Tab-separated table of C-alpha atoms in Angstrom:
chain	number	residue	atom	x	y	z
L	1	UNK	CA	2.724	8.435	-25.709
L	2	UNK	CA	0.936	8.880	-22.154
L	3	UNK	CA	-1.909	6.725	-20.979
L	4	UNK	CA	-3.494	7.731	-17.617
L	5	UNK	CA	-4.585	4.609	-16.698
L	6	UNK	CA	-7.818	4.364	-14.105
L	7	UNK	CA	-9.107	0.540	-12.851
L	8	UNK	CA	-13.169	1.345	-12.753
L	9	UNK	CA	-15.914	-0.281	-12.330
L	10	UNK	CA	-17.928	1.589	-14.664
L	11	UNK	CA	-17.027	4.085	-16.920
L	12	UNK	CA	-18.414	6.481	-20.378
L	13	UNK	CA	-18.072	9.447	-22.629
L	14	UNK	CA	-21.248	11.669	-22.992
L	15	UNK	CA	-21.616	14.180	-25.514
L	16	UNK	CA	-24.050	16.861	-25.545
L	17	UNK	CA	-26.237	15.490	-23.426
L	18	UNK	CA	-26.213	11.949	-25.301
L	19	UNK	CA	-24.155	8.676	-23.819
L	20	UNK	CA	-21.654	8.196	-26.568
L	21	UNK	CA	-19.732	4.846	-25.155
L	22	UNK	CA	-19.494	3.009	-21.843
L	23	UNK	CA	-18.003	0.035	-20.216
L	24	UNK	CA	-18.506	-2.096	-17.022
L	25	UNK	CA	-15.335	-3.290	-14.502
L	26	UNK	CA	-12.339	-2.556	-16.855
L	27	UNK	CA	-9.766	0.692	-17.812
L	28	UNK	CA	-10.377	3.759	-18.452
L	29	UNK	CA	-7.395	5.012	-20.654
L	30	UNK	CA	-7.096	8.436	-21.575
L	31	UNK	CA	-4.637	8.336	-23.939
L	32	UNK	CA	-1.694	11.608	-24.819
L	33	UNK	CA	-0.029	11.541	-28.388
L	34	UNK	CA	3.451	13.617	-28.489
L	35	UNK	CA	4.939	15.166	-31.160
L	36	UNK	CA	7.651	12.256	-31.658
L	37	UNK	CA	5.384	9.264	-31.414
L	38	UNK	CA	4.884	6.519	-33.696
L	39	UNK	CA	3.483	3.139	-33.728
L	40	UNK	CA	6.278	1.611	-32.481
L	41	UNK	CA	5.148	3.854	-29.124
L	42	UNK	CA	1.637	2.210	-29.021
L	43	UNK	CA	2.491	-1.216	-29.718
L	44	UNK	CA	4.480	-1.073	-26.536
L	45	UNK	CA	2.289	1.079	-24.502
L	46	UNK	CA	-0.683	-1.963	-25.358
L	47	UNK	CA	1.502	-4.772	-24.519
L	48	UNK	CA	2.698	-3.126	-21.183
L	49	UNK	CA	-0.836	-1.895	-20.355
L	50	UNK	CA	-2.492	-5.226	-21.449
L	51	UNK	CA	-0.025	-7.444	-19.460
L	52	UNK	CA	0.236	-4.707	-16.125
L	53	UNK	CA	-1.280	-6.508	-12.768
L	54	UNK	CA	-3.222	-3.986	-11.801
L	55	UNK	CA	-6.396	-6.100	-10.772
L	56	UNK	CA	-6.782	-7.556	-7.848
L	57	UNK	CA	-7.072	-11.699	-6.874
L	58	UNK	CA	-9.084	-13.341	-4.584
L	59	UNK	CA	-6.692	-12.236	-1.421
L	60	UNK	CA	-7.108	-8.936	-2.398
L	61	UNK	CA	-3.712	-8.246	-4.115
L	62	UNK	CA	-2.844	-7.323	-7.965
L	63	UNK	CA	-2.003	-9.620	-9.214
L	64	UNK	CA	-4.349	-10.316	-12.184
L	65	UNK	CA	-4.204	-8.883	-15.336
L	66	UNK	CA	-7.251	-7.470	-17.762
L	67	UNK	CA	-7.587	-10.020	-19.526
L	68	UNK	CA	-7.780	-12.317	-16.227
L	69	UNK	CA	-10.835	-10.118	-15.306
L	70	UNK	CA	-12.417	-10.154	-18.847
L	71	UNK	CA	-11.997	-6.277	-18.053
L	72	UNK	CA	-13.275	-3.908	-20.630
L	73	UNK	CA	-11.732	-0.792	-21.780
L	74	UNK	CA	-12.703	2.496	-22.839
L	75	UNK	CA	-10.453	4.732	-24.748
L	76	UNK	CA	-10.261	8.648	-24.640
L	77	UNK	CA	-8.132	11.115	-26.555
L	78	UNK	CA	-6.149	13.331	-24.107
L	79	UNK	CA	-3.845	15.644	-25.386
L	80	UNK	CA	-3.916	17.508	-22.293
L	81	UNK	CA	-1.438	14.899	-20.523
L	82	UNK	CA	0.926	16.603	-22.657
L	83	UNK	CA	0.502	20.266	-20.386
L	84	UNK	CA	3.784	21.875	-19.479
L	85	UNK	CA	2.778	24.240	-16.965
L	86	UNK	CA	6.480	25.180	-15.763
L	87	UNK	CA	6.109	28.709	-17.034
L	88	UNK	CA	3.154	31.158	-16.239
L	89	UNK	CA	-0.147	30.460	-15.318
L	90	UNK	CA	-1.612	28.851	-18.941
L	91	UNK	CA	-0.461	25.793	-19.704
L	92	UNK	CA	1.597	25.107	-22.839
L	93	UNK	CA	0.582	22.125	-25.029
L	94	UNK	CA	3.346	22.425	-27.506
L	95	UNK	CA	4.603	18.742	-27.208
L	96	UNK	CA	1.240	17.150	-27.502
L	97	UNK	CA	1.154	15.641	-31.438
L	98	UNK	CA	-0.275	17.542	-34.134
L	99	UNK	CA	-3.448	16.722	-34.743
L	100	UNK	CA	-3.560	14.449	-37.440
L	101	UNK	CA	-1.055	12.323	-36.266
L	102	UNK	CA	-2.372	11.602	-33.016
L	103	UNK	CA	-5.863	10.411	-34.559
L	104	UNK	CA	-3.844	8.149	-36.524
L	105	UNK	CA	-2.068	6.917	-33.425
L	106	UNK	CA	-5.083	7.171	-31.186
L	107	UNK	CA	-6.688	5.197	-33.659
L	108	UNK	CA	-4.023	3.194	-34.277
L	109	UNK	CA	-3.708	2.286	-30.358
L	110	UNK	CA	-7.862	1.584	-30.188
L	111	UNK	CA	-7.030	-1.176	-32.976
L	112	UNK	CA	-4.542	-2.771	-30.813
L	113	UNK	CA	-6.866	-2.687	-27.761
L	114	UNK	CA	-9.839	-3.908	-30.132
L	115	UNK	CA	-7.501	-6.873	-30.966
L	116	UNK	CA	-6.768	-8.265	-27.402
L	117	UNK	CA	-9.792	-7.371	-25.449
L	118	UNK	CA	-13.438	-8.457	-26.052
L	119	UNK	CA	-15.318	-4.845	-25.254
L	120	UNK	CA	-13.487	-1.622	-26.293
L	121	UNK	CA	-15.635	1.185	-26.750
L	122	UNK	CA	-13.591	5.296	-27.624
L	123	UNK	CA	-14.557	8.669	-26.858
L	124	UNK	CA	-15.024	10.712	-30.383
L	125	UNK	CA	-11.111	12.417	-30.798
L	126	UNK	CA	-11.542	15.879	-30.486
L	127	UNK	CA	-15.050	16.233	-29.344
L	128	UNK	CA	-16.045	17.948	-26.378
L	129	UNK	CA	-16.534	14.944	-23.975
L	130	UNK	CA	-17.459	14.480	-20.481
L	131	UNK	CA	-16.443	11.539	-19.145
L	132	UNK	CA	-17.634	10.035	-16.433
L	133	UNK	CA	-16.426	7.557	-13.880
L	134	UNK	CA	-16.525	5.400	-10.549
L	135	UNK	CA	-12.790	4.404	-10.194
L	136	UNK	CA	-12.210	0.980	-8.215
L	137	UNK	CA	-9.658	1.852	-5.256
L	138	UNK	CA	-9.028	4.066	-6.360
L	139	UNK	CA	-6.083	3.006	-8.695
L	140	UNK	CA	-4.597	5.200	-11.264
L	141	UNK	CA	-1.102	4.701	-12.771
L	142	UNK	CA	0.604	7.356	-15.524
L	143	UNK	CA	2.578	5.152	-18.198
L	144	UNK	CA	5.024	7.155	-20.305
L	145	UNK	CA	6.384	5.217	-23.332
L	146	UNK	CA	9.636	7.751	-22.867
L	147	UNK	CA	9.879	5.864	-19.418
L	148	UNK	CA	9.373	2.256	-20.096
């Protein structure tokens, strides 16, 4: 699984035309399922992502957690993160998940988040979404559960 991770201050999902979801000072995750993924891969994406110091103290340096900031998060089905654009000009999305079982782990992961973390709000998985954002930095960090 990849999570691009982005520390905002305000983020939400809008489809057609209508404000679907939106949080306050918290994450906005958009969240890649591959083709090998299972639930072991979101339980530790979560507890990384959950426990990562990415929020800054009173001295200005991260070292504060989401749950130190009462952050909220906000959830959004990516498969895109999963582009290989090595070859030609069109990106290839042949190692993003098949579609069913990436709701099921997308879904899966929102449960995880919905445990530990007083407002979650999600994007609609495969919708046609714009999402919208004021990122606080900004700071964005790209976890790969093949990498942790």
């Amino acid at each position: 699984m990849r999570a691009l991770v982005q520390r905002v201050r305000r983020a939400s999902v809008e489809i057609a035309g209508e404000v679907t979801a939106s949080i306050g000072r918290g994450y906005l995750v958009l969240l890649g399922v591959g083709h090998e993924d299972a639930r072991e891969d979101a339980d530790r994406l979560w507890a990384k992502l959950r426990d990562l110091r990415i929020n800054e103290d009173a001295d200005g340096k991260t070292n504060l957690s989401l749950a130190d900031v009462d952050g909220e998060v906000l959830v959004v089905s990516q498969f895109t993160l999963y582009a290989d654009c090595r070859r030609g000009r069109r990106p290839s999305f042949t190692d993003a998940g098949d579609p069913a079982l990436a709701r099921e782990l997308y879904e899966y992961f929102c449960e995880l988040v919905r445990r530990d973390t007083g407002r979650v709000e999600t994007g609609t998985f495969a919708a046609d979404m714009q999402v919208g954002l004021v990122n606080d930095g900004p700071f964005t960090v790209m976890l790969d559960t093949d990498l942790l």
